[in-house]
mmCIF file of C-alpha atoms in Angstrom:
data_model
loop_
_atom_site.group_PDB
_atom_site.id
_atom_site.type_symbol
_atom_site.label_atom_id
_atom_site.label_comp_id
_atom_site.label_asym_id
_atom_site.label_seq_id
_atom_site.Cartn_x
_atom_site.Cartn_y
_atom_site.Cartn_z
ATOM 1 C CA MET A 1 85.454 -45.239 8.105
ATOM 2 C CA VAL A 2 85.561 -43.530 11.480
ATOM 3 C CA LEU A 3 84.314 -39.950 11.531
ATOM 4 C CA ILE A 4 86.485 -37.878 13.871
ATOM 5 C CA THR A 5 84.585 -34.859 15.185
ATOM 6 C CA ARG A 6 86.383 -31.744 16.305
ATOM 7 C CA ALA A 7 85.032 -28.349 17.325
ATOM 8 C CA ALA A 8 87.495 -25.507 17.881
ATOM 9 C CA ASP A 9 84.791 -23.395 19.520
ATOM 10 C CA LEU A 10 84.591 -25.959 22.335
ATOM 11 C CA THR A 11 88.195 -25.303 23.340
ATOM 12 C CA MET A 12 89.254 -22.751 25.942
ATOM 13 C CA VAL A 13 92.223 -20.413 25.704
ATOM 14 C CA GLY A 14 92.834 -18.127 28.657
ATOM 15 C CA ALA A 15 93.170 -15.088 26.416
ATOM 16 C CA ASN A 16 92.224 -12.605 29.114
ATOM 17 C CA GLY A 17 90.926 -12.528 32.644
ATOM 18 C CA GLY A 18 91.002 -10.998 36.067
ATOM 19 C CA GLY A 19 90.736 -11.584 39.772
ATOM 20 C CA TRP A 20 88.962 -9.866 42.661
ATOM 21 C CA VAL A 21 88.914 -10.271 46.439
ATOM 22 C CA ALA A 22 86.305 -9.471 49.088
ATOM 23 C CA PRO A 23 85.592 -10.359 52.727
ATOM 24 C CA THR A 24 84.260 -13.867 53.340
ATOM 25 C CA GLY A 25 80.501 -13.912 53.172
ATOM 26 C CA THR A 26 80.422 -11.670 50.098
ATOM 27 C CA ALA A 27 78.104 -13.084 47.437
ATOM 28 C CA ALA A 28 79.370 -13.948 43.969
ATOM 29 C CA PRO A 29 78.972 -11.191 41.362
ATOM 30 C CA ASP A 30 75.532 -11.236 39.684
ATOM 31 C CA SER A 31 76.834 -10.756 36.166
ATOM 32 C CA PRO A 32 80.211 -12.278 35.283
ATOM 33 C CA LEU A 33 81.043 -9.751 32.543
ATOM 34 C CA THR A 34 80.471 -6.582 34.567
ATOM 35 C CA GLN A 35 82.771 -4.991 37.109
ATOM 36 C CA PRO A 36 82.059 -6.592 40.502
ATOM 37 C CA PRO A 37 80.627 -3.969 42.882
ATOM 38 C CA SER A 38 82.032 -3.047 46.285
ATOM 39 C CA PRO A 39 83.196 -4.712 48.486
ATOM 40 C CA TRP A 40 84.979 -6.576 45.655
ATOM 41 C CA SER A 41 88.474 -5.146 45.005
ATOM 42 C CA ALA A 42 90.521 -5.852 41.883
ATOM 43 C CA LEU A 43 93.836 -7.700 42.001
ATOM 44 C CA GLY A 44 94.982 -5.698 38.963
ATOM 45 C CA ALA A 45 97.443 -6.976 36.380
ATOM 46 C CA ILE A 46 98.097 -10.710 36.503
ATOM 47 C CA SER A 47 101.241 -12.099 34.875
ATOM 48 C CA ASP A 48 101.046 -13.678 31.440
ATOM 49 C CA ASP A 49 101.279 -17.098 33.131
ATOM 50 C CA GLY A 50 97.543 -16.609 33.761
ATOM 51 C CA LEU A 51 95.510 -18.524 36.317
ATOM 52 C CA VAL A 52 96.207 -22.130 37.307
ATOM 53 C CA ASN A 53 93.298 -24.136 38.748
ATOM 54 C CA GLY A 54 94.967 -26.936 40.699
ATOM 55 C CA TRP A 55 93.720 -30.269 42.003
ATOM 56 C CA ASP A 56 95.442 -32.067 44.848
ATOM 57 C CA GLU A 57 93.847 -35.418 45.477
ATOM 58 C CA GLU A 58 94.906 -38.501 47.388
ATOM 59 C CA SER A 59 93.212 -41.866 47.523
ATOM 60 C CA GLN A 60 93.386 -45.201 49.270
ATOM 61 C CA GLN A 61 93.153 -48.346 47.152
ATOM 62 C CA PHE A 62 91.701 -51.589 48.473
ATOM 63 C CA THR A 63 93.005 -54.775 46.876
ATOM 64 C CA PRO A 64 91.437 -58.005 48.089
ATOM 65 C CA TRP A 65 93.487 -61.032 48.877
ATOM 66 C CA GLY A 66 94.139 -63.052 45.750
ATOM 67 C CA LEU A 67 93.836 -60.121 43.292
ATOM 68 C CA THR A 68 96.575 -57.866 41.942
ATOM 69 C CA SER A 69 94.422 -54.850 41.160
ATOM 70 C CA PRO A 70 92.168 -52.889 43.502
ATOM 71 C CA PHE A 71 88.440 -53.432 43.449
ATOM 72 C CA ARG A 72 87.687 -50.145 45.192
ATOM 73 C CA THR A 73 89.324 -46.740 45.559
ATOM 74 C CA GLN A 74 88.341 -44.182 48.211
ATOM 75 C CA ILE A 75 89.226 -40.480 47.842
ATOM 76 C CA THR A 76 90.837 -39.432 51.136
ATOM 77 C CA GLN A 77 91.762 -35.837 50.235
ATOM 78 C CA SER A 78 90.492 -33.451 47.585
ATOM 79 C CA VAL A 79 91.818 -29.883 47.638
ATOM 80 C CA ARG A 80 91.239 -27.173 45.000
ATOM 81 C CA THR A 81 93.783 -24.410 44.567
ATOM 82 C CA PHE A 82 94.301 -21.360 42.371
ATOM 83 C CA GLY A 83 97.767 -20.139 41.436
ATOM 84 C CA LEU A 84 98.652 -16.747 39.976
ATOM 85 C CA THR A 85 101.239 -13.990 40.046
ATOM 86 C CA VAL A 86 99.976 -10.451 40.587
ATOM 87 C CA TRP A 87 102.127 -7.650 39.255
ATOM 88 C CA GLU A 88 100.513 -4.581 40.854
ATOM 89 C CA THR A 89 102.344 -5.082 44.139
ATOM 90 C CA SER A 90 101.525 -1.541 45.327
ATOM 91 C CA ARG A 91 97.744 -1.968 44.940
ATOM 92 C CA ARG A 92 96.127 -1.889 48.405
ATOM 93 C CA SER A 93 93.999 -5.009 47.889
ATOM 94 C CA VAL A 94 97.109 -6.916 46.769
ATOM 95 C CA MET A 95 99.276 -5.672 49.644
ATOM 96 C CA SER A 96 96.474 -6.475 52.084
ATOM 97 C CA LEU A 97 96.386 -10.085 50.869
ATOM 98 C CA HIS A 98 100.131 -10.573 50.662
ATOM 99 C CA TYR A 99 100.877 -9.222 54.134
ATOM 100 C CA ARG A 100 97.662 -10.479 55.817
ATOM 101 C CA LEU A 101 96.644 -6.994 56.923
ATOM 102 C CA ASP A 102 93.480 -4.945 56.577
ATOM 103 C CA SER A 103 93.632 -2.577 53.609
ATOM 104 C CA THR A 104 93.278 0.404 55.994
ATOM 105 C CA GLU A 105 96.839 -0.372 57.189
ATOM 106 C CA PHE A 106 98.100 0.956 53.845
ATOM 107 C CA GLU A 107 96.648 4.462 54.069
ATOM 108 C CA PRO A 108 99.456 6.931 53.276
ATOM 109 C CA ASP A 109 100.266 9.763 55.641
ATOM 110 C CA GLY A 110 100.198 13.441 54.653
ATOM 111 C CA GLN A 111 103.459 13.035 52.742
ATOM 112 C CA GLY A 112 102.293 9.968 50.803
ATOM 113 C CA ILE A 113 104.337 7.528 52.921
ATOM 114 C CA THR A 114 102.851 4.169 53.959
ATOM 115 C CA LYS A 115 104.276 2.353 56.979
ATOM 116 C CA PHE A 116 103.351 -1.115 58.210
ATOM 117 C CA ALA A 117 104.926 -4.040 60.026
ATOM 118 C CA GLU A 118 104.921 -7.772 59.342
ATOM 119 C CA THR A 119 104.045 -10.008 62.267
ATOM 120 C CA ALA A 120 106.086 -13.030 63.299
ATOM 121 C CA SER A 121 102.860 -14.830 64.205
ATOM 122 C CA PRO A 122 100.454 -14.665 61.249
ATOM 123 C CA THR A 123 96.822 -15.576 61.848
ATOM 124 C CA PRO A 124 94.410 -17.156 59.351
ATOM 125 C CA ASP A 125 93.288 -14.690 56.677
ATOM 126 C CA ARG A 126 90.388 -16.114 54.701
ATOM 127 C CA ARG A 127 88.698 -14.084 51.992
ATOM 128 C CA ALA A 128 86.271 -14.570 49.103
ATOM 129 C CA PHE A 129 87.738 -14.641 45.583
ATOM 130 C CA TRP A 130 86.271 -14.214 42.092
ATOM 131 C CA PHE A 131 88.308 -15.262 39.045
ATOM 132 C CA LEU A 132 87.206 -14.790 35.437
ATOM 133 C CA VAL A 133 88.838 -16.325 32.348
ATOM 134 C CA ILE A 134 87.715 -14.910 28.981
ATOM 135 C CA ASP A 135 88.106 -16.408 25.503
ATOM 136 C CA GLY A 136 86.227 -14.329 22.931
ATOM 137 C CA ASP A 137 82.515 -14.600 23.709
ATOM 138 C CA ASN A 138 83.077 -17.517 26.074
ATOM 139 C CA TYR A 139 84.062 -17.243 29.698
ATOM 140 C CA ARG A 140 84.653 -19.350 32.765
ATOM 141 C CA GLY A 141 84.123 -17.887 36.228
ATOM 142 C CA PHE A 142 85.234 -19.288 39.575
ATOM 143 C CA TYR A 143 83.702 -18.054 42.838
ATOM 144 C CA VAL A 144 85.590 -19.086 45.970
ATOM 145 C CA PRO A 145 83.499 -18.265 49.066
ATOM 146 C CA GLU A 146 86.421 -18.984 51.417
ATOM 147 C CA GLY A 147 90.017 -19.075 50.290
ATOM 148 C CA GLU A 148 93.393 -18.278 51.770
ATOM 149 C CA ILE A 149 96.880 -17.743 50.417
ATOM 150 C CA ASN A 150 98.858 -20.653 51.795
ATOM 151 C CA GLU A 151 101.966 -20.365 49.603
ATOM 152 C CA ARG A 152 103.915 -17.234 48.711
ATOM 153 C CA SER A 153 107.028 -17.229 46.550
ATOM 154 C CA ASP A 154 110.091 -15.059 46.960
ATOM 155 C CA VAL A 155 109.796 -11.545 45.510
ATOM 156 C CA THR A 156 112.576 -10.398 43.198
ATOM 157 C CA TYR A 157 113.400 -6.733 42.660
ATOM 158 C CA LYS A 158 115.575 -6.585 39.556
ATOM 159 C CA GLN A 159 116.178 -4.197 36.666
ATOM 160 C CA ASP A 160 115.070 -6.567 33.901
ATOM 161 C CA GLU A 161 112.242 -8.368 35.712
ATOM 162 C CA MET A 162 108.751 -7.393 36.808
ATOM 163 C CA SER A 163 108.298 -7.796 40.551
ATOM 164 C CA GLY A 164 105.279 -9.842 41.498
ATOM 165 C CA PHE A 165 103.588 -11.711 44.287
ATOM 166 C CA GLU A 166 103.207 -15.374 43.307
ATOM 167 C CA TRP A 167 100.448 -17.028 45.300
ATOM 168 C CA THR A 168 98.726 -20.353 45.743
ATOM 169 C CA ILE A 169 95.232 -19.933 47.153
ATOM 170 C CA THR A 170 93.656 -22.918 48.891
ATOM 171 C CA THR A 171 89.861 -23.156 48.888
ATOM 172 C CA TYR A 172 87.840 -24.168 51.954
ATOM 173 C CA PRO A 173 84.258 -25.477 52.144
ATOM 174 C CA ASP A 174 81.441 -23.060 52.870
ATOM 175 C CA ASP A 175 78.346 -23.880 54.963
ATOM 176 C CA ALA A 176 76.986 -25.937 52.042
ATOM 177 C CA GLY A 177 80.209 -27.950 51.830
ATOM 178 C CA ASN A 178 81.293 -26.414 48.501
ATOM 179 C CA THR A 179 84.731 -24.985 47.775
ATOM 180 C CA VAL A 180 84.350 -23.516 44.257
ATOM 181 C CA TYR A 181 81.282 -22.385 42.313
ATOM 182 C CA HIS A 182 81.521 -22.330 38.503
ATOM 183 C CA VAL A 183 79.798 -19.903 36.132
ATOM 184 C CA ASP A 184 80.556 -20.799 32.513
ATOM 185 C CA LYS A 185 79.366 -19.546 29.140
ATOM 186 C CA ILE A 186 80.358 -22.081 26.532
ATOM 187 C CA PRO A 187 78.880 -22.925 23.139
ATOM 188 C CA VAL A 188 76.423 -25.746 22.736
ATOM 189 C CA THR A 189 78.084 -29.006 21.742
ATOM 190 C CA PRO A 190 77.107 -29.806 18.143
ATOM 191 C CA THR A 191 75.048 -32.912 17.509
ATOM 192 C CA ASP A 192 77.089 -35.927 16.431
ATOM 193 C CA PRO A 193 76.089 -36.633 12.802
ATOM 194 C CA MET A 194 76.339 -40.378 13.438
ATOM 195 C CA SER A 195 73.856 -40.472 16.324
#
């Protein structure tokens, strides 16, 4: 009889988590479960859709003459993305990202009014990102040394709906050629009783 092994503690549910942003060149936080120090700024409340870690890959298959299946595949594109919706649309770090402006642009005047303008010619706006997903005592952290929001959804202002900025962040390679660094705390896989 086949022994099917299952371990619920090896699963991951995104029960909680957060996101932070900092200028490119900022090192990853030293301790994943402590508040990242300045210059890291919180993204605040993230919608209950959580964080989506996306993979966009393309490949070229090579099928030799006389065969009907390829004998080699070459990856021609491999892009990592992160998708999320932030709800604290008045938070300076969030506004700075969404509108591609320095956070100092959102300093209120003496009457508490903030004024800024959107440019018709946006320039690249790369930043460092830190995302943390927590499930009980386990966690999964993602450090993006260089990322940029390359997709923004429409923003709805409606009586029965929370307004939010929905973003897709594309990761870019750092000097070492890496796009995402992982910091995970997961339980040890139990030994298979049949081995």
